[in-house]
mmCIF file of C-alpha atoms in Angstrom:
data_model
loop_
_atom_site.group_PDB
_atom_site.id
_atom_site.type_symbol
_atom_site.label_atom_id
_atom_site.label_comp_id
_atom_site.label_asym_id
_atom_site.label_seq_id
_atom_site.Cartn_x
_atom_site.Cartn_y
_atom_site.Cartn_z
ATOM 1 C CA UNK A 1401 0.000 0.000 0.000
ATOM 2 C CA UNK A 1402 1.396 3.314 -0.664
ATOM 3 C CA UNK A 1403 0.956 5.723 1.893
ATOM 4 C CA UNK A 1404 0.740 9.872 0.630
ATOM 5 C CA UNK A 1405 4.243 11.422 1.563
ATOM 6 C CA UNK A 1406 3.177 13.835 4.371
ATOM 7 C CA UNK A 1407 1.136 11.133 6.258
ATOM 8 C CA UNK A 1408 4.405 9.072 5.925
ATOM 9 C CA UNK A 1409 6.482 11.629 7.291
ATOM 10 C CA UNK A 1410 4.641 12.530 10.293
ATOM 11 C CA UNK A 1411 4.648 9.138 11.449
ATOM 12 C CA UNK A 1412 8.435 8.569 10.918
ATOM 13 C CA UNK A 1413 8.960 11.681 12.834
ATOM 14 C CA UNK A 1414 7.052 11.200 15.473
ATOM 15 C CA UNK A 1415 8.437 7.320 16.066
ATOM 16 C CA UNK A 1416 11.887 9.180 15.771
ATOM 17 C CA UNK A 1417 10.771 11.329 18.621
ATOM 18 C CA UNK A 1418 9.096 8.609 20.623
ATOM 19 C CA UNK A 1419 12.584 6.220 20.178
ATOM 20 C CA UNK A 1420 14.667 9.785 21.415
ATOM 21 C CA UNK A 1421 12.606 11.128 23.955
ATOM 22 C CA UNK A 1422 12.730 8.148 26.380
ATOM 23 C CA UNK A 1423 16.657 8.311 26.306
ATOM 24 C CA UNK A 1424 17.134 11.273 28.440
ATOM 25 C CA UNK A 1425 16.021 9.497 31.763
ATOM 26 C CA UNK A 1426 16.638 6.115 31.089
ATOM 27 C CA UNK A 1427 20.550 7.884 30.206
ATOM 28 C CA UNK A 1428 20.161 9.555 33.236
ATOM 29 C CA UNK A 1429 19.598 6.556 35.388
ATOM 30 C CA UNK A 1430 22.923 5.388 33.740
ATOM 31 C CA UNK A 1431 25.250 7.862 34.984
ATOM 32 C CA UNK A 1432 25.033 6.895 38.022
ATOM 33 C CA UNK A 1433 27.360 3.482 36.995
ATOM 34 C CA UNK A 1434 29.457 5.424 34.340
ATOM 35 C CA UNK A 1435 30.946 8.595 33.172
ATOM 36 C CA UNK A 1436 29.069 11.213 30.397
ATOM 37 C CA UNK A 1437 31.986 10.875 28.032
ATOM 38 C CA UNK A 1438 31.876 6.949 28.361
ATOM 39 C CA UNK A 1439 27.842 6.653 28.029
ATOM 40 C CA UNK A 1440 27.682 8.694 25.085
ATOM 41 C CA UNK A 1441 30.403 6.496 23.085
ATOM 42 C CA UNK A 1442 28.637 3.770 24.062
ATOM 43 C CA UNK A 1443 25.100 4.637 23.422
ATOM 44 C CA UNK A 1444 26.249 5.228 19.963
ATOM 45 C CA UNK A 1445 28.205 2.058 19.277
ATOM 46 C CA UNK A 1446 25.709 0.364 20.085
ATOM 47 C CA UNK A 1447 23.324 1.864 17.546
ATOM 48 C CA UNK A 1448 26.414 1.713 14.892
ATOM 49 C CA UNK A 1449 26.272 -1.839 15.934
ATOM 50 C CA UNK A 1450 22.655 -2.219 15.694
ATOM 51 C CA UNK A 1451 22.561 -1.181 11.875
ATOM 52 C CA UNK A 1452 25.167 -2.724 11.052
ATOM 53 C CA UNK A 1453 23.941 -6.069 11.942
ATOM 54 C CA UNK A 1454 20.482 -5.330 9.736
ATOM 55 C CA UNK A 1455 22.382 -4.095 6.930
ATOM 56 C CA UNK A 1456 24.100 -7.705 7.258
ATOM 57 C CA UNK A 1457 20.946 -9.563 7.357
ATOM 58 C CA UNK A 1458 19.188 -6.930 4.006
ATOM 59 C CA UNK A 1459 22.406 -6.125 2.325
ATOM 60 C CA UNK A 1460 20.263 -5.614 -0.775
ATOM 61 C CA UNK A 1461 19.378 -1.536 -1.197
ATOM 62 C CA UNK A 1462 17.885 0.840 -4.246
ATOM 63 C CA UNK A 1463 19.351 4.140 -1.767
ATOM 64 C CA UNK A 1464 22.273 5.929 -3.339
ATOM 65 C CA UNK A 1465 25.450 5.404 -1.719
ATOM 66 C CA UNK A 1466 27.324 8.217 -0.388
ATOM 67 C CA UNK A 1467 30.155 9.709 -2.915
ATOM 68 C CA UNK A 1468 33.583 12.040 -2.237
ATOM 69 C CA UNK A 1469 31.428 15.370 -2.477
ATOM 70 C CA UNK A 1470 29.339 14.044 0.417
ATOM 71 C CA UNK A 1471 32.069 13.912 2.705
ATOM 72 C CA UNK A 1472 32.177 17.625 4.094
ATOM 73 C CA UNK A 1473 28.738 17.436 5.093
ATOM 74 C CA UNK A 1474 29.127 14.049 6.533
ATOM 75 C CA UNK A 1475 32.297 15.238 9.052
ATOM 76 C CA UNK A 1476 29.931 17.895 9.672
ATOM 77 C CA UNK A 1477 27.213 15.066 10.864
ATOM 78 C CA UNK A 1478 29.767 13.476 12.584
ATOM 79 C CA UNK A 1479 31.452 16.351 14.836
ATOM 80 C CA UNK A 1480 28.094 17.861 16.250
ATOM 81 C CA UNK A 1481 25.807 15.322 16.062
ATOM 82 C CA UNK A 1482 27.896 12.155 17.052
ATOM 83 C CA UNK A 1483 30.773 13.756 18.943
ATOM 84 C CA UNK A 1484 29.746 16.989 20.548
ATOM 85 C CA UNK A 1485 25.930 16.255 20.952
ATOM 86 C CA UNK A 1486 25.166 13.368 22.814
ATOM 87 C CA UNK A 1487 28.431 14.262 25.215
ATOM 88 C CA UNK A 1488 27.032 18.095 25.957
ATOM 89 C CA UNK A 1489 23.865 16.387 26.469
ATOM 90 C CA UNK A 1490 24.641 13.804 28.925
ATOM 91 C CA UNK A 1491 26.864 15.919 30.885
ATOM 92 C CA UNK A 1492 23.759 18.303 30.898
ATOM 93 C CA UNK A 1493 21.660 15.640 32.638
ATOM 94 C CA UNK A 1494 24.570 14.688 34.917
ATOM 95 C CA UNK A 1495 23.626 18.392 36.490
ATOM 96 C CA UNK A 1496 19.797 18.922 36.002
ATOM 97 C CA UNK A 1497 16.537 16.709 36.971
ATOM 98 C CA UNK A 1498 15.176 14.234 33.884
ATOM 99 C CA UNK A 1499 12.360 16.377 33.681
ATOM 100 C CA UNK A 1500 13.713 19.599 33.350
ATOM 101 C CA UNK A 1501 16.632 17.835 30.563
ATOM 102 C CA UNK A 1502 13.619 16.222 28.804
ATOM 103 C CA UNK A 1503 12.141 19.638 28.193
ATOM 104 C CA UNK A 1504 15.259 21.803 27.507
ATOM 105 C CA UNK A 1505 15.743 19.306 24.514
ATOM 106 C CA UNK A 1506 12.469 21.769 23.413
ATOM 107 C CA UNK A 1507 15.521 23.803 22.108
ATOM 108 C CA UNK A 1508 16.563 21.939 19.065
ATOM 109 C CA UNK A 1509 13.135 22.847 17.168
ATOM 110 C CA UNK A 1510 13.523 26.177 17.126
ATOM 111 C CA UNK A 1511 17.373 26.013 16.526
ATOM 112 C CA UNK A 1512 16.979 24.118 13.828
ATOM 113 C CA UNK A 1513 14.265 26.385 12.503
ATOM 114 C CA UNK A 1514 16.031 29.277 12.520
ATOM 115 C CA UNK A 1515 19.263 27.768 10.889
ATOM 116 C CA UNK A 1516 17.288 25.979 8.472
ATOM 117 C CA UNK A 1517 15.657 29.792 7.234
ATOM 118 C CA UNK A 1518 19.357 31.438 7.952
ATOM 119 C CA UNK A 1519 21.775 29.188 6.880
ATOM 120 C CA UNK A 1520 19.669 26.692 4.017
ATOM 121 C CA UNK A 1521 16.913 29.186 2.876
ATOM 122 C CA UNK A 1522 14.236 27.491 4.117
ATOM 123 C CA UNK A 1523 10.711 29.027 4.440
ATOM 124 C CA UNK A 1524 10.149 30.593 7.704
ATOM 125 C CA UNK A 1525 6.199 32.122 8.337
ATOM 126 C CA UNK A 1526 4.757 33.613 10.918
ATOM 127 C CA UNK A 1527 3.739 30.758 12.909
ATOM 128 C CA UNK A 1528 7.088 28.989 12.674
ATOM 129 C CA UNK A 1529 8.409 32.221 14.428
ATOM 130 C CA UNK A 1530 5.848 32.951 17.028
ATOM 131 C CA UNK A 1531 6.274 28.737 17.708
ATOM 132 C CA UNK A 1532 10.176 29.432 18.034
ATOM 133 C CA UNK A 1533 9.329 32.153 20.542
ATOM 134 C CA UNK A 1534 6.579 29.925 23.283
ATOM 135 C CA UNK A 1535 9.506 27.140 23.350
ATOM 136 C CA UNK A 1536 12.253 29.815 24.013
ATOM 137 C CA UNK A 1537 9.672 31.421 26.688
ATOM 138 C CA UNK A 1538 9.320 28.436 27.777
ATOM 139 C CA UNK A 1539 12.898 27.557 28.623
ATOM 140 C CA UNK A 1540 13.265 30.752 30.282
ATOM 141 C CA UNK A 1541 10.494 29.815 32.554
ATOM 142 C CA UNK A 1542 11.907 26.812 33.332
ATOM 143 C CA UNK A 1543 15.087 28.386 34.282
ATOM 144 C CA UNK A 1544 14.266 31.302 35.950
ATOM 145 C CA UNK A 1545 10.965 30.469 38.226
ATOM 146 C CA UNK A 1546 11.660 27.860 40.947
ATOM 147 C CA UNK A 1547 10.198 24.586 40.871
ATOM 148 C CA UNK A 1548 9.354 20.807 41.870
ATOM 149 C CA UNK A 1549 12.561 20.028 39.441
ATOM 150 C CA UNK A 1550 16.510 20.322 39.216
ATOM 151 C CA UNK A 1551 17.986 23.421 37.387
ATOM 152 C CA UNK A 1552 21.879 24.539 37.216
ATOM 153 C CA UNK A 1553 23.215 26.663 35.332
ATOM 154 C CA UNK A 1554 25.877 24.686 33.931
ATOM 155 C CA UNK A 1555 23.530 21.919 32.887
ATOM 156 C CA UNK A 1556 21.088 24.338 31.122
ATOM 157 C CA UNK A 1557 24.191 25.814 28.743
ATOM 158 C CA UNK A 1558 25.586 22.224 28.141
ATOM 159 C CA UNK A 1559 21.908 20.908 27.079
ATOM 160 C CA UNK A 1560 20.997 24.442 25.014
ATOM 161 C CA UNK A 1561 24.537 23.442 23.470
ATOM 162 C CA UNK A 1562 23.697 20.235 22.685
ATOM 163 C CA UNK A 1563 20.405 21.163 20.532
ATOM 164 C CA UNK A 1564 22.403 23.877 18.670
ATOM 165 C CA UNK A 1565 24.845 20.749 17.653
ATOM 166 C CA UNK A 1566 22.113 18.504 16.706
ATOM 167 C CA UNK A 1567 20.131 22.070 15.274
ATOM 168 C CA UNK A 1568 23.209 21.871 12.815
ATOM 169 C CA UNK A 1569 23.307 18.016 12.545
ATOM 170 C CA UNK A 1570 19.412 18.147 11.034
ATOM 171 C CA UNK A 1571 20.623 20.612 8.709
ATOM 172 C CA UNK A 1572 23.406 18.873 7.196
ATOM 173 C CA UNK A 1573 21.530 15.711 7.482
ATOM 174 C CA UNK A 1574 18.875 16.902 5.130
ATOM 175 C CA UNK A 1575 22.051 17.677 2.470
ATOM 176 C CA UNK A 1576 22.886 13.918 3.083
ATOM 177 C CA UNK A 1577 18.859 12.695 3.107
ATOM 178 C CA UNK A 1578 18.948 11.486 -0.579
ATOM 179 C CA UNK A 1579 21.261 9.604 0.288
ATOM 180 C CA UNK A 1580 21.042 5.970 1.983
ATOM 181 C CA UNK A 1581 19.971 6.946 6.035
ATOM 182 C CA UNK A 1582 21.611 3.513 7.013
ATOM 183 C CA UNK A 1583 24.960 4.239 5.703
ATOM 184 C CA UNK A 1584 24.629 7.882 6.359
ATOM 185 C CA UNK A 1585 24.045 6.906 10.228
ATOM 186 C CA UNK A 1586 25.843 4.085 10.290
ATOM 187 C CA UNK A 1587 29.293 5.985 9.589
ATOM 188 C CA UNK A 1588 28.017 8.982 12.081
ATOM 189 C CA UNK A 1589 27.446 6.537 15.137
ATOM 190 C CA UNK A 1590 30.374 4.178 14.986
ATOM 191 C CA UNK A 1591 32.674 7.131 14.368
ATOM 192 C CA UNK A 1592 31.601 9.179 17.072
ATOM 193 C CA UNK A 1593 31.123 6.426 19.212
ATOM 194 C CA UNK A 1594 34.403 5.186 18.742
ATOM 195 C CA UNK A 1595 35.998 8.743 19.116
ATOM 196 C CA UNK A 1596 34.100 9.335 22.410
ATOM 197 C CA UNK A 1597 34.700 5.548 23.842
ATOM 198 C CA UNK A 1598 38.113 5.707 22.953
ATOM 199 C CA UNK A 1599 38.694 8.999 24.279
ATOM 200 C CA UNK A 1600 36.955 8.338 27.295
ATOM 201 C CA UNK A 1601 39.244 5.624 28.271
ATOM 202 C CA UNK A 1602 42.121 7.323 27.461
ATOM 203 C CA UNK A 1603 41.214 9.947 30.030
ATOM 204 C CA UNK A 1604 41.050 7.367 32.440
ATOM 205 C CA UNK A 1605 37.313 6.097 32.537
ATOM 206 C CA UNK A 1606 36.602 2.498 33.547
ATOM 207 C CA UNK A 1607 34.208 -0.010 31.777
ATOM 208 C CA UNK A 1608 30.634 -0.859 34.194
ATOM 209 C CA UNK A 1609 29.750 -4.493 34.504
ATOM 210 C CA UNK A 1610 29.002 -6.137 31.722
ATOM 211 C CA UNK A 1611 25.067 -5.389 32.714
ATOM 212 C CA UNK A 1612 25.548 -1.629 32.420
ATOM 213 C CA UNK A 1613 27.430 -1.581 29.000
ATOM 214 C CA UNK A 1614 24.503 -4.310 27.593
ATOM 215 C CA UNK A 1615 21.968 -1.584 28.607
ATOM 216 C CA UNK A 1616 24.065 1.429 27.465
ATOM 217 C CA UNK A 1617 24.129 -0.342 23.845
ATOM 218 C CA UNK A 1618 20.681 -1.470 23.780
ATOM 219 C CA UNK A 1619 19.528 2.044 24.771
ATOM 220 C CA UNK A 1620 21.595 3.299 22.095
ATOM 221 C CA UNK A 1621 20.424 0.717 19.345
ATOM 222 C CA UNK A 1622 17.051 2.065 20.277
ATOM 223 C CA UNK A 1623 17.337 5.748 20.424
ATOM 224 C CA UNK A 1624 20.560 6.726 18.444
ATOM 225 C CA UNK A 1625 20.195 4.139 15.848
ATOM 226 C CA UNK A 1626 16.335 3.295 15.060
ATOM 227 C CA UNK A 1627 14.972 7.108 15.934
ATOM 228 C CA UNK A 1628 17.734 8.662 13.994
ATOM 229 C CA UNK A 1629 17.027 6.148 10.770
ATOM 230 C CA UNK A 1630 13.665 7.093 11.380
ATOM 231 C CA UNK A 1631 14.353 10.825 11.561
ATOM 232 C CA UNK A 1632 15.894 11.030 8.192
ATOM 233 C CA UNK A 1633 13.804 9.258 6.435
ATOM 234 C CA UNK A 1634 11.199 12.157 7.324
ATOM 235 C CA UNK A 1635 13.719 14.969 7.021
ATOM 236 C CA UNK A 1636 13.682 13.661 3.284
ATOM 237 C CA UNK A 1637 9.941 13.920 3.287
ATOM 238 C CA UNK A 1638 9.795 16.858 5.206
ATOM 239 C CA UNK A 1639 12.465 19.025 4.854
ATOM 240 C CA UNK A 1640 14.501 20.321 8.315
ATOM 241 C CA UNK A 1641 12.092 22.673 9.434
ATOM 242 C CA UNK A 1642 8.976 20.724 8.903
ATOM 243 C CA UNK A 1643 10.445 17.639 10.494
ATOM 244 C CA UNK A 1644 11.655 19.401 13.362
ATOM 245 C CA UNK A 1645 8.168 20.147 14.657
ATOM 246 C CA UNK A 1646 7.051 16.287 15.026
ATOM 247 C CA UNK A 1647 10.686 15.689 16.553
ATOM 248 C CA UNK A 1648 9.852 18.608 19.089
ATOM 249 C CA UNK A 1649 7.577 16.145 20.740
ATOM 250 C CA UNK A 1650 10.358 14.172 21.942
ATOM 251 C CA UNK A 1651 11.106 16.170 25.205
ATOM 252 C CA UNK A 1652 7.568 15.688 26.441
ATOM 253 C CA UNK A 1653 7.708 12.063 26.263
ATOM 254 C CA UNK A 1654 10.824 11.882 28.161
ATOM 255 C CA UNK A 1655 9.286 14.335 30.731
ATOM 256 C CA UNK A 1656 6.503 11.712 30.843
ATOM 257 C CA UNK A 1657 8.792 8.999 31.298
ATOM 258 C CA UNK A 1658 10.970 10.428 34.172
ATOM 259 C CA UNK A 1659 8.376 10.707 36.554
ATOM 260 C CA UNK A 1660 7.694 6.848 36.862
ATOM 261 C CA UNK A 1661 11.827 6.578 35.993
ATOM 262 C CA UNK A 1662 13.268 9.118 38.801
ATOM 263 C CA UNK A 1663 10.799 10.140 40.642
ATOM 264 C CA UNK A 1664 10.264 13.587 39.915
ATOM 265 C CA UNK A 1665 7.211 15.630 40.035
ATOM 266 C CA UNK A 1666 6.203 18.633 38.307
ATOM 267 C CA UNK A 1667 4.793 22.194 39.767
ATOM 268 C CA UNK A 1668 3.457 24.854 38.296
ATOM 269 C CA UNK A 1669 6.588 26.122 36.777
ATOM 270 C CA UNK A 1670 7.572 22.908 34.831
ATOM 271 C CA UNK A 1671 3.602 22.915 33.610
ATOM 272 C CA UNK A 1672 3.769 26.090 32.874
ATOM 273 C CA UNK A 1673 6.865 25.510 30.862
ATOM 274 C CA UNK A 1674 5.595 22.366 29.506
ATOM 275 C CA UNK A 1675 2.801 24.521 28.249
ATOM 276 C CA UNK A 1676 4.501 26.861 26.141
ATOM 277 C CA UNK A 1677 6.115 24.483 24.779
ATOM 278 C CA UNK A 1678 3.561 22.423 23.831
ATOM 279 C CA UNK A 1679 1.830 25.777 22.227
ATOM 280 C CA UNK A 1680 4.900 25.945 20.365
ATOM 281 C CA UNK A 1681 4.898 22.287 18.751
ATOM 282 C CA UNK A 1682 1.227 22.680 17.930
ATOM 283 C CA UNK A 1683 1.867 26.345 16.151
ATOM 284 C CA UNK A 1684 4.816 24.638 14.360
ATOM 285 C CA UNK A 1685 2.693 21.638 13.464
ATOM 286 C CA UNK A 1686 0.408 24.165 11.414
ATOM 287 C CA UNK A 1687 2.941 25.922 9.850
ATOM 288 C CA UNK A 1688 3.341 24.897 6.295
ATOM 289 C CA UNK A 1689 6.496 24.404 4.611
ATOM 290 C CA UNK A 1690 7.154 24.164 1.462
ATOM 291 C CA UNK A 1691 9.436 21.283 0.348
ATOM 292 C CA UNK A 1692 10.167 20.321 -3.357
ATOM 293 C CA UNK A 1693 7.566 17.371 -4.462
ATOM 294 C CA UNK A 1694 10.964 15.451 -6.730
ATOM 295 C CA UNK A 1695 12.055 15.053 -3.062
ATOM 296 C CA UNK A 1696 9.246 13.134 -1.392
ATOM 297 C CA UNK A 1697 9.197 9.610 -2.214
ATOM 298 C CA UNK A 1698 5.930 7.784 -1.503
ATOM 299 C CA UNK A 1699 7.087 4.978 0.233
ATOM 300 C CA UNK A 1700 10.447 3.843 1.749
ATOM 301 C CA UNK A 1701 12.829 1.758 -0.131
ATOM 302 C CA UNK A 1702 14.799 -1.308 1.775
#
């Protein structure tokens, strides 16, 4: 059955975001055994690892294979989305409650907006701009009113740092999304995972138990491998700024999930956070973007 493009791409996206958003606590609960550095090469081994097996098992592919000229953009990919990214993120969390990380990952749709219109040329209306400005807002509430939840200064720059990376990373991925995800993501997440593993234990950080590194490369098979497949497969059906309004839901899942997870609770602030936020998803949700029809396949090759 052939499913119409922008149906397609809004449920990619928001399985992307699903597969991401549950990371930040479950990464969280991790860093209690081993260090930010450490997790994040792990977490994306294991999804390297992860697609690598499957393209074993369906070596078979129609995708275009990546070529010399690709290669800028790719070390681009790699850098801020595989190196710097997960590793500002995690040492984020390692400072603020799962809830209040969860949310400040808000950040990367509006980033990612605004670079996509800046940098790329993309479309930016009216809505797309008020939408940027309710999830900014909303991060300022979070930081500035005091609440049921964890704030520090420190971890709020690392995490705002960490969407700007990956508000660059969705950017150049979209350069890259005519070209096969699997290999595209496969290169990014055994690179950087190898760069920040290898690094890591250079500067003196000890493997877990074998339990903690299963879980660290299971978590990241799940939500650095299969959500960020997932994600470019709507980036190509979406474009960067479209996409990044169903990925924006991501953060509200994971506030979801640390509740049950850690054990935090939400005030007024956080809701009132979580609000704005939320008003800024929906307003970026309406917004429509225009994206080239020769670039919206209607259904997914193998």
């Amino acid at each position: 059955m052939v499913i119409a493009p922008q149906r397609l791409g809004a449920v990619l996206g928001l399985l992307a975001a699903l597969s991401f958003g549950v990371s930040a606590p479950l990464a969280k609960l991790l860093l209690a055994d081993i260090s930010p550095q450490l997790l994040a090469g792990l977490l994306y081994l294991g999804a390297g690892l992860g697609l690598a097996l499957y393209r074993l098992a369906r070596p078979d592919t129609r995708e275009a294979p990546l070529t010399r000229a690709d290669l800028p953009p790719l070390l681009g990919v790699i850098a801020l989305g595989g190196v710097a990214g997960p590793l500002l993120l995690l040492l984020g969390l390692a400072r603020v409650s799962g809830t209040a990380g969860s949310l400040l990952l808000n950040l990367e749709a509006p980033l990612t907006i605004v670079l996509a219109a800046v940098l790329f040329g993309e479309h930016l209306g009216r809505r797309a701009t008020l939408a940027a400005a309710c999830i900014l807002l909303g991060a300022v509430v979070l930081r500035v009113t005091p609440g049921e939840v964890e704030v520090d200064n420190l971890g709020v720059a690392a995490i705002a740092a960490a969407c700007l990376c990956w508000a660059l990373d969705n950017n150049l991925t979209q350069r890259l999304s005519l070209k096969d995800p699997f290999q595209v993501v496969r290169i990014k997440t055994l690179a950087a995972g190898g760069f920040n593993t290898a690094l890591a234990l250079v500067l003196g950080a000890s493997l877990p138990n074998t339990s903690i590194v299963a879980l660290a490369l299971g978590l990241g098979v799940l939500s650095y491998g299969v959500s960020v497949v997932l994600d470019a497969y709507a980036l190509r059906l979406h474009g960067a700024a479209r996409e990044a309004a169903y990925f924006a839901t991501a953060p509200f899942v994971g506030a979801a999930a640390a509740v049950p997870l850690l054990g935090d609770s939400l005030g007024l602030p956080e809701l009132g956070a979580m609000g704005l936020m939320a008003l800024g998803v929906v307003l970026m949700m309406r917004e429509r973007h225009a994206h080239d029809a020769a670039r919206t396949p209607s259904r997914l090759p193998p």
